[in-house]
PDB file of C-alpha atoms in Angstrom:
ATOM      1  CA  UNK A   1       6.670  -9.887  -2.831  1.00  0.00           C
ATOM      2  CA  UNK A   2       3.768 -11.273  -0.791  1.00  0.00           C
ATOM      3  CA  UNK A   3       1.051  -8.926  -0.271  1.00  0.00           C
ATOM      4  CA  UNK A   4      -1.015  -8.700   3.138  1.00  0.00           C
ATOM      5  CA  UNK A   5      -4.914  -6.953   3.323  1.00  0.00           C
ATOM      6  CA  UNK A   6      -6.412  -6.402   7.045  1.00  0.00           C
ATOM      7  CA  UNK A   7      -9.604  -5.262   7.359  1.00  0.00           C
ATOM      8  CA  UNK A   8     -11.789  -3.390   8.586  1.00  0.00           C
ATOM      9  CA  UNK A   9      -8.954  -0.290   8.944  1.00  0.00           C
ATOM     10  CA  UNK A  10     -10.029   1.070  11.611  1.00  0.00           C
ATOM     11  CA  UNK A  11     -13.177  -0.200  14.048  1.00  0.00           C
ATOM     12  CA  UNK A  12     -14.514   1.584  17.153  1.00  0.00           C
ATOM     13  CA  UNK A  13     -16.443  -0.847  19.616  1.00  0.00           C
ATOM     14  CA  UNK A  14     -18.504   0.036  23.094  1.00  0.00           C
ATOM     15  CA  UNK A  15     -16.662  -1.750  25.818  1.00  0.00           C
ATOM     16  CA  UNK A  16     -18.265  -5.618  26.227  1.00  0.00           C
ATOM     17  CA  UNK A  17     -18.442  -6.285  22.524  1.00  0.00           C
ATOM     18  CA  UNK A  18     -16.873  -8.818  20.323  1.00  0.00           C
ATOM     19  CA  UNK A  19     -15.307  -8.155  16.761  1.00  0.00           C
ATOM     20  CA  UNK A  20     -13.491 -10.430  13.982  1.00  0.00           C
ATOM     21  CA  UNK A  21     -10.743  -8.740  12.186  1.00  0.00           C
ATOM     22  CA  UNK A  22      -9.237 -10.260   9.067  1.00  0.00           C
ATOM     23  CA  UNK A  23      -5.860 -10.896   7.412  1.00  0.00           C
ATOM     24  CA  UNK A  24      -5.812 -11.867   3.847  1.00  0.00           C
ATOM     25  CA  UNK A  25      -2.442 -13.004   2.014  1.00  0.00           C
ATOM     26  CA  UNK A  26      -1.620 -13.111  -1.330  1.00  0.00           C
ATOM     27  CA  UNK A  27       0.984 -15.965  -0.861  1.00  0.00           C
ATOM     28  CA  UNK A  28       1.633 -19.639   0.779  1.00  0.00           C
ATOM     29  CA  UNK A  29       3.411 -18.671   3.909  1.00  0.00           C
ATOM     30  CA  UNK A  30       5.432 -20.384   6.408  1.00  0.00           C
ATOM     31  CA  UNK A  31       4.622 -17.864   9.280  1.00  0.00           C
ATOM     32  CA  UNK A  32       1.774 -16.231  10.527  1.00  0.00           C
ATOM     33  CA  UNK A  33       1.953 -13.329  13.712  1.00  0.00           C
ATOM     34  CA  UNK A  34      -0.409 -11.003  15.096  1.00  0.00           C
ATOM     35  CA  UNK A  35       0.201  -8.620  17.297  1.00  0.00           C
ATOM     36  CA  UNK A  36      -0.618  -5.645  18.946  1.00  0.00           C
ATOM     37  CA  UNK A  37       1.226  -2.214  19.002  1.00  0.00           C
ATOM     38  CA  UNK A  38      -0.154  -0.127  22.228  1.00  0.00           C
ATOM     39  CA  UNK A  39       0.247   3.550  22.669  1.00  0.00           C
ATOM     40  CA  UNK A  40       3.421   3.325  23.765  1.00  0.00           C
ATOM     41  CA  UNK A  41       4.616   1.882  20.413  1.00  0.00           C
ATOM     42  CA  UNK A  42       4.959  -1.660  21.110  1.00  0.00           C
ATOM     43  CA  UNK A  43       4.816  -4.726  19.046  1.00  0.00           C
ATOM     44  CA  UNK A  44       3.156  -7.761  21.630  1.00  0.00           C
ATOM     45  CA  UNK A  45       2.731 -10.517  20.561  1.00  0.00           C
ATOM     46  CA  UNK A  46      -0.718 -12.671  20.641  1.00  0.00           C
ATOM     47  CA  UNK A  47      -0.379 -15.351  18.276  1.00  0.00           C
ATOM     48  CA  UNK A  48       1.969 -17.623  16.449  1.00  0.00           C
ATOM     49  CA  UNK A  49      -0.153 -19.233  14.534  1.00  0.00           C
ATOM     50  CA  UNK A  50       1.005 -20.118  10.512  1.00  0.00           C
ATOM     51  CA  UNK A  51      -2.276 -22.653  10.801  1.00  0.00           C
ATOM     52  CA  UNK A  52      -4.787 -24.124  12.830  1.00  0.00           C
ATOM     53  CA  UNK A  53      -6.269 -22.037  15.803  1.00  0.00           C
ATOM     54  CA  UNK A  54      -5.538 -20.781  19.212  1.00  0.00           C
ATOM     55  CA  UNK A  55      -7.061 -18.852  22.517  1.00  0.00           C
ATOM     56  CA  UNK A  56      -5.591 -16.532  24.751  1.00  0.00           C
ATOM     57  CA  UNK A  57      -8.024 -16.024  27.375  1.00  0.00           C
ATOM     58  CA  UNK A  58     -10.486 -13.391  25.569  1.00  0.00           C
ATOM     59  CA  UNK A  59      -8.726 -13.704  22.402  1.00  0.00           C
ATOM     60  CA  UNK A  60      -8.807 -15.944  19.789  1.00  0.00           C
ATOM     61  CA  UNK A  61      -6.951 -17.086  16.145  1.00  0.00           C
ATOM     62  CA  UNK A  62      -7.485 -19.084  13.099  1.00  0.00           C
ATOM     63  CA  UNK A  63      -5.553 -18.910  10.121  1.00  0.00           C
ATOM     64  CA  UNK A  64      -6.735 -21.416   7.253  1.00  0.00           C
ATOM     65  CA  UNK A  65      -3.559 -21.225   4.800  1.00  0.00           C
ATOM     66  CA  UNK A  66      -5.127 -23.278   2.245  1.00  0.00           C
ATOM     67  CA  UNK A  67      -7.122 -20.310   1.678  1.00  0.00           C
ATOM     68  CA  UNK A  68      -4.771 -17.363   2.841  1.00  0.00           C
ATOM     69  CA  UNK A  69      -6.424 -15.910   5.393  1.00  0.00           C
ATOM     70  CA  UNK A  70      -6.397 -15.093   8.905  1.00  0.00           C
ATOM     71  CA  UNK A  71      -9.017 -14.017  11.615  1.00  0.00           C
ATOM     72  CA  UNK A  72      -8.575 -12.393  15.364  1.00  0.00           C
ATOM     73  CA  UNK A  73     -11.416 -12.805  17.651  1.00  0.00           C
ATOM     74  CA  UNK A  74     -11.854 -10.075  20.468  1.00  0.00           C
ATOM     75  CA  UNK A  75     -14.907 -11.167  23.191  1.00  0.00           C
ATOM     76  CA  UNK A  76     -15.656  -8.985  25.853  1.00  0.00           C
ATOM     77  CA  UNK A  77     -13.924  -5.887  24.821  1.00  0.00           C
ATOM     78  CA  UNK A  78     -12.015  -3.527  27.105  1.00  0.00           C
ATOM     79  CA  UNK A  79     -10.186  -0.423  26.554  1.00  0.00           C
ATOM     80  CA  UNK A  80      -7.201  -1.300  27.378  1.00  0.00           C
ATOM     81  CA  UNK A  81      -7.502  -3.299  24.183  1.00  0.00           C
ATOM     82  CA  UNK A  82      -7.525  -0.429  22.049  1.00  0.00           C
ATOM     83  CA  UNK A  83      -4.167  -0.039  19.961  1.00  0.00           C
ATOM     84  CA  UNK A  84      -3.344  -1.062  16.802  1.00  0.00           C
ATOM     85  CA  UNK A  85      -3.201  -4.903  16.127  1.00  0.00           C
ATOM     86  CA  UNK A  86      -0.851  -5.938  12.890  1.00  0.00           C
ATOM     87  CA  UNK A  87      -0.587  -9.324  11.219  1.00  0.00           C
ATOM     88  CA  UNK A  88       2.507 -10.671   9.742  1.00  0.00           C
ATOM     89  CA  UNK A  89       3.478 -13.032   7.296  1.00  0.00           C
ATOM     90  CA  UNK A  90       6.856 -14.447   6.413  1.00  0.00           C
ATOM     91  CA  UNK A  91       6.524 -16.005   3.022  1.00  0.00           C
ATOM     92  CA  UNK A  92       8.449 -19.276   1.695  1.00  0.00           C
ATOM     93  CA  UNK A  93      11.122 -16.733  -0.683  1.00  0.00           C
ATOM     94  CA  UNK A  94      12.349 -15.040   2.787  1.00  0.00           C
ATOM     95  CA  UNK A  95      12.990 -14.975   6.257  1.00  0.00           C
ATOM     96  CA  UNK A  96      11.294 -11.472   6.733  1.00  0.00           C
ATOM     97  CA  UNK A  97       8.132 -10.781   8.391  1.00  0.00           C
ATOM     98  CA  UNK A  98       5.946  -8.365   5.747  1.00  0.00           C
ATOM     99  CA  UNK A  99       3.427  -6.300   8.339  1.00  0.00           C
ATOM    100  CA  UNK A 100      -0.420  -5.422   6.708  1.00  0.00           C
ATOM    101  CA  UNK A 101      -1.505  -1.662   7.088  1.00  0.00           C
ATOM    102  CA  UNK A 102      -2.586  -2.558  10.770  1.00  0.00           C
ATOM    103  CA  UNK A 103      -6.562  -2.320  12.251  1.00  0.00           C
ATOM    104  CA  UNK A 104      -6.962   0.512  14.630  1.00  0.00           C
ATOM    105  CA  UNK A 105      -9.198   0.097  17.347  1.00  0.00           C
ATOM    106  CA  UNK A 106     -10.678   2.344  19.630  1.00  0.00           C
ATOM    107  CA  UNK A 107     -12.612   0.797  22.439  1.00  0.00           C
ATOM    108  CA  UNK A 108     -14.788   3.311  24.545  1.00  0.00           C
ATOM    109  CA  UNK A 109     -16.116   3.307  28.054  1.00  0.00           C
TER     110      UNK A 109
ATOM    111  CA  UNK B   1      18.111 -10.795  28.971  1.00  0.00           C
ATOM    112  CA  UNK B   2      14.167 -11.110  29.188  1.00  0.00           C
ATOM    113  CA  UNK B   3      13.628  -9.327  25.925  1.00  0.00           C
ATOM    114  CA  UNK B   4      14.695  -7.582  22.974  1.00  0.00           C
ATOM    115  CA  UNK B   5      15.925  -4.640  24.283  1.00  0.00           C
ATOM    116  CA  UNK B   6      17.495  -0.786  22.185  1.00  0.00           C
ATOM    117  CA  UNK B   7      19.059   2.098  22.874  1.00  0.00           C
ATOM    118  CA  UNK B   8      18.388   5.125  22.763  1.00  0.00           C
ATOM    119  CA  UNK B   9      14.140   5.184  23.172  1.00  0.00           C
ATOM    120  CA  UNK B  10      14.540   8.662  21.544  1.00  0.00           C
ATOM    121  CA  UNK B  11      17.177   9.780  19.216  1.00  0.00           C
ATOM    122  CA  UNK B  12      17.178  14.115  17.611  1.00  0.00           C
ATOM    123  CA  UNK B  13      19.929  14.572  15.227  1.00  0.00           C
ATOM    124  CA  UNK B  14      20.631  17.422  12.697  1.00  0.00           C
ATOM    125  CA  UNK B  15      20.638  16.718   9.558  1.00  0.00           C
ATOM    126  CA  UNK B  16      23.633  15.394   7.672  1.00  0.00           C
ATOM    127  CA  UNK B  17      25.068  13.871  10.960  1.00  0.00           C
ATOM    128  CA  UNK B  18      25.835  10.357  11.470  1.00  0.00           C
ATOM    129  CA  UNK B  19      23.604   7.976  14.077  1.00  0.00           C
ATOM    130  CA  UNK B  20      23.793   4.673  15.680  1.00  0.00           C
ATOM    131  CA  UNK B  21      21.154   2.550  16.584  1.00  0.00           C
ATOM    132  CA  UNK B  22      21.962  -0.206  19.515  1.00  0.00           C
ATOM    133  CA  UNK B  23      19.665  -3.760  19.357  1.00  0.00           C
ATOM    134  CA  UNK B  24      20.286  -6.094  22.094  1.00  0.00           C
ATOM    135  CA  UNK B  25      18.498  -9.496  20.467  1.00  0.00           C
ATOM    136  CA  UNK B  26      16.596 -11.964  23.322  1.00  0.00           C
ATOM    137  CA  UNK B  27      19.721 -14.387  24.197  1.00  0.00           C
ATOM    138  CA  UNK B  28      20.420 -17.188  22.168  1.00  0.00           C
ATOM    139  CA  UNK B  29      18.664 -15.891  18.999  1.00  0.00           C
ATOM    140  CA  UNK B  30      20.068 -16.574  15.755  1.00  0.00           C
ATOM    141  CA  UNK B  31      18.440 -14.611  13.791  1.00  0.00           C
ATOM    142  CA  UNK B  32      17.802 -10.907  14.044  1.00  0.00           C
ATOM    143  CA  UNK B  33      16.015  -8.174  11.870  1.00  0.00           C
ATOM    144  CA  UNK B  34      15.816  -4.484  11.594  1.00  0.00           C
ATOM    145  CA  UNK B  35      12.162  -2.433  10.429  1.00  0.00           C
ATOM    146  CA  UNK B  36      11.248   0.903  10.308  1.00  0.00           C
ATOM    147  CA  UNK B  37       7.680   2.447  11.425  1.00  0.00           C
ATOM    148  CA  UNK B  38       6.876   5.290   9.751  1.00  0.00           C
ATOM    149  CA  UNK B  39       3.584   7.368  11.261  1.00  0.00           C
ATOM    150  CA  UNK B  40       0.442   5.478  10.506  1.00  0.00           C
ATOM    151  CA  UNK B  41       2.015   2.571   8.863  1.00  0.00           C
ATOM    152  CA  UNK B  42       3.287  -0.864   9.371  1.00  0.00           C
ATOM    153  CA  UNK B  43       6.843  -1.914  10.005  1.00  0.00           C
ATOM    154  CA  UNK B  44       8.815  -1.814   7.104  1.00  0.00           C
ATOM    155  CA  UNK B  45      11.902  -4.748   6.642  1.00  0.00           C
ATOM    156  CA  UNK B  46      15.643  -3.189   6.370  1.00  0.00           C
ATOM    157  CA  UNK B  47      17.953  -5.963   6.989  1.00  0.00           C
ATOM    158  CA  UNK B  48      17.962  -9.768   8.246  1.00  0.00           C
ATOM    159  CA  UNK B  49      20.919 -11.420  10.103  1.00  0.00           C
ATOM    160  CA  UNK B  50      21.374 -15.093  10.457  1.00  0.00           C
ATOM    161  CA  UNK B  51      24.328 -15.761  13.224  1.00  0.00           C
ATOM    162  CA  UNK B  52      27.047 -12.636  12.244  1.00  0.00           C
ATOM    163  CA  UNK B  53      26.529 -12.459   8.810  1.00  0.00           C
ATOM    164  CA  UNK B  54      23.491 -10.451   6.453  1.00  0.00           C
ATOM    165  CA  UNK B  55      21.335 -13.039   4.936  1.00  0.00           C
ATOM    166  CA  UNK B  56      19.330 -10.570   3.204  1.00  0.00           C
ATOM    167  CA  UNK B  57      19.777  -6.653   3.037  1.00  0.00           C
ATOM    168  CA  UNK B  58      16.930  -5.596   0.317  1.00  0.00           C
ATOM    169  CA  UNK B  59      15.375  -3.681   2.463  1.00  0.00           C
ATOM    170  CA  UNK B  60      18.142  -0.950   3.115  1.00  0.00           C
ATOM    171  CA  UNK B  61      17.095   1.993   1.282  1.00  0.00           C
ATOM    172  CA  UNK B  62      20.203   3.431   0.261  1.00  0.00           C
ATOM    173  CA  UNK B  63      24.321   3.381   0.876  1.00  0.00           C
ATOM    174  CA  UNK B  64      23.683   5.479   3.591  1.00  0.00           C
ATOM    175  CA  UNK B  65      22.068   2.536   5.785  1.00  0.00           C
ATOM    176  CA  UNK B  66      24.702  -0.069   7.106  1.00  0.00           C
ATOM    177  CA  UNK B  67      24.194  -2.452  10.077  1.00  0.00           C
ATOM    178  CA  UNK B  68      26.539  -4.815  11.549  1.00  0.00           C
ATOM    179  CA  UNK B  69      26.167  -8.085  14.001  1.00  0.00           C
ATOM    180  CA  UNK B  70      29.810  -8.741  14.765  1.00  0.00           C
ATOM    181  CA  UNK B  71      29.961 -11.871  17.137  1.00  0.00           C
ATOM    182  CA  UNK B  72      26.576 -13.152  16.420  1.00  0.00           C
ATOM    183  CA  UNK B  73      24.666 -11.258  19.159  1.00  0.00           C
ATOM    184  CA  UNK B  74      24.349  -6.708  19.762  1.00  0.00           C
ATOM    185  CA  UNK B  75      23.493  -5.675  16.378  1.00  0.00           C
ATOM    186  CA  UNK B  76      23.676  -1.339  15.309  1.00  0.00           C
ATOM    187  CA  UNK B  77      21.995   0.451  12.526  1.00  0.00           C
ATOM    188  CA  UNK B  78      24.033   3.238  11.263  1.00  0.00           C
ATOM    189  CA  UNK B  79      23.377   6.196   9.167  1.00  0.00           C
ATOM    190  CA  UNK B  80      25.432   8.317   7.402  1.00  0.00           C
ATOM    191  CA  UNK B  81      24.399  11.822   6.264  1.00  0.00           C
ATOM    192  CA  UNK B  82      20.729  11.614   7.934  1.00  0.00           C
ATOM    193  CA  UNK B  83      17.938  12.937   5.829  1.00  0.00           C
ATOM    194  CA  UNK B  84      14.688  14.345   7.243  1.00  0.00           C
ATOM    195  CA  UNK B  85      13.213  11.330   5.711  1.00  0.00           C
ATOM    196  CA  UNK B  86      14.649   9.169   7.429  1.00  0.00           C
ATOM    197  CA  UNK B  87      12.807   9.968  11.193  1.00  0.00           C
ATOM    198  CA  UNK B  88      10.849   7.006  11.807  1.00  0.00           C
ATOM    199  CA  UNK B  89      10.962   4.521  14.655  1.00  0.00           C
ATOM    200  CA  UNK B  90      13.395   1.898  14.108  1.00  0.00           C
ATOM    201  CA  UNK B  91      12.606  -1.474  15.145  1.00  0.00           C
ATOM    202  CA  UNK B  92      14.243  -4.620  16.119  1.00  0.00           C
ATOM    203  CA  UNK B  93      13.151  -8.104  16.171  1.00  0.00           C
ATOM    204  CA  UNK B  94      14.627 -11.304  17.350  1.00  0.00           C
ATOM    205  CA  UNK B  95      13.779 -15.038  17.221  1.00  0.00           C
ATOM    206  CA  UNK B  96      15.058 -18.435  17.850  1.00  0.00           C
ATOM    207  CA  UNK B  97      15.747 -19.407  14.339  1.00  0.00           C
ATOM    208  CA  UNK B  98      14.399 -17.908  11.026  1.00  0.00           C
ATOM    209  CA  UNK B  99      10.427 -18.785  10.505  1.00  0.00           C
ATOM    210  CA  UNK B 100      10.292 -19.261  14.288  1.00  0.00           C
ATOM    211  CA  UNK B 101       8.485 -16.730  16.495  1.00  0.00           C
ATOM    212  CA  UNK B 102       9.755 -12.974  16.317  1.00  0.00           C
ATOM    213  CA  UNK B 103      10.169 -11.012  18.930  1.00  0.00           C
ATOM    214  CA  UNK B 104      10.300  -6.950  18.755  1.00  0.00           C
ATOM    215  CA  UNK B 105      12.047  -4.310  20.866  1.00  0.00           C
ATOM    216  CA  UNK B 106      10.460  -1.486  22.136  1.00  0.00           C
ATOM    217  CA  UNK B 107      11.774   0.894  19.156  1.00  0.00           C
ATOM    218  CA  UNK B 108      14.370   3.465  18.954  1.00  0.00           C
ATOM    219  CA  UNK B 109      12.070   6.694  17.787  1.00  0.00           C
ATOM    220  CA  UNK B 110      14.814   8.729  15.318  1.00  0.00           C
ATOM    221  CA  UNK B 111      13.501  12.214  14.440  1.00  0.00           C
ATOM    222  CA  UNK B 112      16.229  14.286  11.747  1.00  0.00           C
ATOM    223  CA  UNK B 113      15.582  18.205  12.231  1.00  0.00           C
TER     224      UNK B 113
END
């Protein structure tokens, strides 16, 4: 099955900074998520984004499938955006999401 | 309703009993899936529903997972003979059609003692 690498595993940031984290897939795929899991356990969603790129207000997303990869772009960091933020990847064999090991983030104060 | 919603949030059950897990899919999805979450990992696939039927089950561990989607909407995860192994937090998704946008419940957290 398709294989998905995020990096870095775990980041901690001072509140106010930016930070790129990255999805690599082994795979063509014909879906791309990310989202983030808060302390409470759940999944949000931030992006739908199989190519091309996006902005939610202080986030941002690009995937570039030709080379299997995806980046998420926090600005302005707050701690309420500390959690654990997944990507997902539903390859063209199945109509499953497959989840990488996750980034944890810990923004402080 | 407004999301994907489950039932119970929190589930304790003795080993070698029987559970059911309750997913409520966002209305008018097609397609719906069942994960599992275990501690410090990503969600896991189990099973894949288009409309009533499983389109794709190889996630199911063993015989002693089953789900069911019987007119196309609720769906419930049962196990038989629960292991300790199996606590986790069980997951449901939903979207519009398969490859479309998923959207995940809050999680039913299942802990075996």
């Amino acid at each position: 099955g398709i294989q998905v690498e995020q990096s870095p595993p775990d980041l901690i940031l001072q509140e106010g900074a930016n930070s790129t984290l990255r999805c690599n897939f082994s795979d063509s795929v014909n879906n791309l998520q990310w989202f983030h899991q808060n302390p409470w356990g759940q999944l949000i969603n931030l992006f739908y984004i199989p190519s091309g790129t996006k902005q939610n207000g202080r986030l941002s997303a690009t995937t570039v499938a030709t080379e299997r990869y995806s980046l998420l772009y926090i600005s302005s960091s707050q701690t309420t955006d500390s959690g654990v933020y997944f990507c997902a990847v539903e390859d063209n064999a199945g109509n499953m999401l497959t989840f990488g090991g996750g980034t944890r983030l810990m923004v402080k104060p | 309703g407004a999301g994907v919603s489950q039932t119970p949030s929190n589930k304790v059950t003795e080993k070698g009993k029987y559970v059911e897990l309750r997913c409520d899919p966002i209305s008018g999805h097609t397609a719906l899936y069942w994960y599992r979450q275990s501690l410090g990992q990503g969600p896991e696939f189990l099973i894949y529903f288009q409309g009533t039927g499983a389109a794709d089950d190889s996630g199911l561990p063993n015989d002693r997972f089953f789900a069911v989607r019987p007119e196309g909407s609720v769906s419930t995860l049962k196990i038989q003979r629960t292991e300790r192994g199996d606590s986790a937090v069980y997951l449901c998704a939903s979207s519009l059609t398969p490859t479309t946008e998923a959207f995940f419940g809050q999680g039913t957290r299942l802990t075996v003692v």
